[in-house]
Amino acid sequence: MPNYQFYTCDVFTNTRFGGNQLAVVPHADGLSDAQMQQIAREFNYSESTFVFPAKEGHTRRVRIFTPASEVPFAGHPNVGTAFVLASIGELGPLAREQTVIFEEKAGLVSVAITVEEGRVTYCEVTAPQPLSLGAVVPVADVAAALSLDEKDIVTAPHPPQVASVGLPFVVTELRHRAALERARINMGGLNAVARHDVRPFMYIYAHADDGVDIRARMFAPTGGVPEDPATGSATCAVAGLMAHCHADSSGTFQWRLAQGVEMGRPSMLIARAVKESGRVRSTHVAGPCVMVCEGHIEV
């Protein structure tokens, strides 16, 4: 019976058992789509990644699965996969700074790896697609989906709206952290959001002044993720959206975001967006990782 080596790491944290868990299978050749989905369901993390030789001459081809389905792009799996591959020697001798490019369904994903004293300390992902803004979702439906009052939701500088840099989210700003902490998914309300022909992945945030710029949460129960401790793809989208709304037409904007606090898995994400001539040109998310375990899984 074939067996495959795997590694797990915690992403967007320096502390083991914090951040967002990730399972990485560095050599996934021979696994079928169904087998990868079964393995992802077995790990039951927000995502698991499966690494293959590149098809287009880049570093590797990477496929990303939640417990329920494959997704075209996600942030923390790219940070964690780059960290694992570099840490176990799959990328050759460690340079102080190096960049890998992963071929994914959403496009090419660049990850910059920082090494200090022979150890990977930090990885930054560049989103594979430019910021795109989609449907505006009625405040009443968003409030119902989150079990909140309509007055908890902020509509300026942006209303609840779909934003994407490779994976779409309904992005909603809340008035204060207390509303963020009260939020609970109501499946009936979530179904109402889905009727607007949007994927009901709900990213909510509130501005903060307690050592971070933003506190955030993300719910995607229809994707097999009741709540996510850290969502890099959504963080990139939010950085792009906030830069888009910023009065300055050009500049590099950066934020420190905390997510997963309410789950007991605190994560710290560094997001930045580059804006030129009134247009968001690129979005990025970065953070550290820590290795947790390794083993083999039979299929």
XYZ file of C-alpha atoms in Angstrom:
299
model
C 0.000 0.000 0.000
C 1.534 3.375 -1.027
C 2.365 5.823 1.738
C 3.124 9.504 1.529
C 5.216 11.614 3.856
C 3.535 14.673 5.324
C 4.481 17.589 7.546
C 2.276 19.859 9.604
C 3.041 23.406 10.620
C 1.315 26.321 12.296
C 1.182 29.399 10.075
C 1.199 33.105 11.002
C 2.630 32.411 14.438
C 5.917 31.766 16.202
C 4.159 29.694 18.840
C 3.354 26.020 18.343
C -0.390 25.297 18.625
C -1.238 28.869 17.652
C -1.941 30.270 14.200
C -3.509 28.267 11.389
C -2.709 24.581 10.969
C -1.524 23.251 7.635
C -0.684 19.775 6.367
C 1.769 19.543 3.459
C 2.424 16.473 1.303
C 5.722 17.382 -0.435
C 5.600 14.555 -3.016
C 1.983 13.949 -4.011
C 2.611 12.241 -7.378
C 0.192 9.350 -7.840
C -2.609 10.734 -5.684
C -5.970 11.141 -7.371
C -8.292 14.080 -6.818
C -10.504 11.871 -4.672
C -7.569 10.694 -2.562
C -6.351 14.247 -1.975
C -9.839 15.250 -0.885
C -9.994 12.268 1.484
C -6.632 13.153 3.005
C -7.659 16.791 3.461
C -10.846 15.635 5.149
C -8.812 13.309 7.387
C -6.537 16.130 8.547
C -9.605 18.389 8.837
C -7.514 21.559 8.833
C -8.713 24.680 7.042
C -6.507 23.570 4.145
C -4.004 20.901 3.179
C -1.569 21.194 0.271
C -0.274 18.647 -2.202
C 2.956 19.403 -4.032
C 3.867 18.186 -7.528
C 6.672 18.834 -10.001
C 6.127 22.035 -11.957
C 4.433 21.840 -15.345
C 5.447 25.303 -16.562
C 9.074 25.491 -15.430
C 8.534 27.192 -12.074
C 9.351 25.933 -8.577
C 6.478 23.516 -7.906
C 2.824 22.909 -8.720
C 0.624 23.156 -5.626
C -2.976 22.088 -5.128
C -4.981 23.252 -2.115
C -7.912 21.415 -0.530
C -10.255 22.341 2.299
C -12.055 19.423 4.005
C -14.907 19.962 1.510
C -13.356 21.004 -1.815
C -10.353 22.212 -3.778
C -9.723 25.967 -3.875
C -7.749 27.875 -6.521
C -5.717 29.983 -4.105
C -5.284 30.565 -0.383
C -2.753 32.552 1.592
C -1.757 30.499 4.613
C -1.209 27.304 2.544
C 1.297 29.146 0.369
C 3.163 30.630 3.333
C 3.216 27.230 5.064
C 4.128 25.217 1.973
C 7.082 27.477 1.189
C 8.167 27.245 4.834
C 7.986 23.444 4.888
C 9.717 22.889 1.543
C 12.544 25.264 2.466
C 12.900 23.857 5.985
C 13.199 20.216 4.881
C 15.724 20.957 2.135
C 13.429 20.559 -0.873
C 14.501 23.949 -2.243
C 18.247 23.369 -1.905
C 20.673 25.364 0.257
C 18.966 28.166 2.134
C 19.833 31.656 0.967
C 19.180 34.674 3.163
C 16.428 35.674 0.768
C 14.940 33.613 -2.020
C 11.718 33.555 -3.991
C 9.742 30.544 -5.141
C 6.903 30.484 -7.628
C 4.061 27.994 -7.253
C 1.812 27.050 -10.136
C -1.782 27.025 -8.903
C -5.286 27.059 -10.337
C -5.581 30.817 -9.723
C -2.268 31.486 -11.478
C 1.366 31.903 -10.470
C 1.946 32.573 -6.779
C 5.215 34.164 -5.704
C 6.480 33.565 -2.163
C 9.505 35.421 -0.776
C 11.352 33.429 1.900
C 13.529 35.093 4.558
C 16.219 33.054 6.338
C 18.115 34.068 9.468
C 20.865 31.975 11.079
C 20.025 29.015 8.853
C 16.336 28.993 9.758
C 13.278 30.093 7.776
C 11.773 32.961 9.740
C 9.289 34.677 7.463
C 7.442 34.163 4.184
C 5.505 36.719 2.136
C 2.948 35.753 -0.506
C 2.038 37.938 -3.460
C -1.546 37.330 -4.548
C -1.808 35.804 -8.035
C -4.577 38.083 -9.301
C -5.288 41.819 -9.138
C -7.982 43.074 -6.806
C -11.457 42.572 -8.200
C -14.622 43.892 -6.578
C -17.932 42.115 -7.024
C -21.479 42.249 -5.777
C -22.592 44.464 -2.908
C -24.570 42.364 -0.420
C -27.505 43.957 1.453
C -26.703 44.915 5.033
C -29.801 43.121 6.311
C -28.678 39.814 4.815
C -25.132 40.136 6.111
C -26.366 41.035 9.592
C -28.693 38.020 9.606
C -25.902 35.701 8.446
C -23.652 36.918 11.279
C -26.368 37.068 13.984
C -25.703 40.798 14.363
C -27.751 43.994 14.291
C -27.695 46.068 11.138
C -26.286 48.968 13.178
C -23.155 46.852 13.871
C -22.216 47.018 10.196
C -20.241 49.906 8.685
C -21.123 50.926 5.117
C -18.438 53.566 4.452
C -15.849 53.679 2.995
C -17.197 50.409 1.580
C -20.413 48.421 2.021
C -20.424 44.645 2.524
C -18.952 43.581 -0.783
C -17.299 40.686 -2.567
C -13.548 41.208 -2.932
C -11.055 38.783 -4.431
C -7.392 38.378 -5.379
C -7.886 34.748 -6.405
C -10.604 33.575 -4.000
C -13.737 35.679 -3.330
C -14.963 36.733 0.110
C -17.839 38.872 1.339
C -15.882 41.560 3.189
C -17.689 43.465 5.929
C -16.407 46.103 8.326
C -17.959 46.122 11.794
C -18.333 49.116 14.039
C -16.250 47.792 16.935
C -14.497 44.745 18.327
C -17.442 43.863 20.583
C -19.572 43.185 17.494
C -16.747 41.099 16.037
C -16.683 38.954 19.174
C -20.484 38.512 19.163
C -20.672 37.300 15.580
C -22.061 33.797 15.079
C -23.026 32.180 11.799
C -26.738 31.722 11.176
C -27.131 29.206 8.353
C -30.511 30.576 7.298
C -29.007 34.029 6.913
C -25.984 32.573 5.151
C -28.285 30.971 2.609
C -29.812 34.404 1.984
C -26.341 35.767 1.223
C -25.733 32.894 -1.204
C -28.916 33.796 -3.088
C -27.113 36.907 -4.335
C -25.008 34.537 -6.460
C -21.930 34.945 -4.249
C -19.870 32.356 -2.412
C -20.803 32.943 1.262
C -17.271 33.059 2.665
C -17.727 35.769 5.287
C -14.727 37.900 6.298
C -15.446 40.477 8.977
C -13.107 42.998 10.546
C -12.950 45.930 12.928
C -10.273 48.559 13.352
C -8.293 48.203 16.572
C -5.767 50.113 18.681
C -4.444 47.340 20.919
C -1.135 46.621 19.229
C -2.672 45.703 15.888
C -4.464 47.745 13.263
C -7.266 45.284 12.585
C -9.039 42.404 14.316
C -10.655 39.897 11.965
C -12.620 36.663 11.699
C -13.597 34.476 8.728
C -16.440 31.957 8.454
C -16.820 29.512 5.554
C -19.025 26.621 6.752
C -20.165 25.832 3.208
C -16.486 25.268 2.354
C -15.940 22.937 5.283
C -14.388 25.635 7.484
C -16.731 26.754 10.295
C -14.172 29.401 11.296
C -10.628 29.999 10.100
C -7.790 31.043 12.450
C -5.981 32.986 9.696
C -7.066 33.665 6.119
C -4.241 34.979 3.973
C -6.199 35.215 0.728
C -8.937 37.263 2.411
C -6.312 39.403 4.129
C -4.806 40.245 0.739
C -8.259 41.092 -0.607
C -9.024 43.322 2.385
C -5.665 45.083 2.082
C -6.441 45.727 -1.564
C -9.942 46.963 -0.771
C -8.734 49.335 1.952
C -5.993 50.688 -0.319
C -8.595 51.096 -3.065
C -10.720 53.186 -0.684
C -7.753 55.205 0.605
C -7.709 58.854 -0.463
C -4.084 58.700 -1.609
C -3.764 57.686 -5.243
C -0.324 56.141 -4.783
C 1.711 54.532 -2.035
C 2.432 51.355 -0.130
C -0.051 50.683 2.664
C 0.588 48.185 5.457
C -1.449 46.762 8.318
C -0.966 44.333 11.208
C -3.957 42.035 11.583
C -4.923 39.642 14.359
C -7.229 36.719 13.591
C -8.156 33.489 15.386
C -8.179 35.110 18.832
C -11.772 34.068 19.534
C -10.864 30.479 18.609
C -7.893 30.286 20.960
C -5.478 30.116 18.006
C -4.174 33.687 17.729
C -2.574 34.562 14.413
C -0.612 37.626 13.347
C -0.641 38.626 9.692
C 1.210 41.465 7.994
C -0.639 42.748 4.937
C 0.408 45.352 2.424
C -0.938 46.760 -0.799
C 0.827 48.774 -3.467
C -1.204 51.453 -5.222
C -0.103 53.470 -8.244
C -2.040 56.161 -10.105
C -5.218 55.323 -8.234
C -5.080 51.597 -8.946
C -4.110 48.752 -6.599
C -1.216 47.029 -8.350
C -0.392 44.208 -5.919
C -1.367 42.759 -2.551
C 0.747 40.727 -0.137
C 0.464 38.843 3.142
C 3.299 37.621 5.338
C 4.165 35.968 8.607
C 6.233 33.319 10.390
C 5.583 29.579 10.799
C 6.582 26.829 13.196
C 6.924 23.118 12.396
C 4.713 20.794 14.447
C 5.064 17.177 13.289
C 5.820 14.786 10.443
C 4.747 11.308 9.498
C 3.410 9.030 6.794
C -0.122 8.417 5.607
C -1.170 5.268 3.754
C -3.664 5.463 0.892
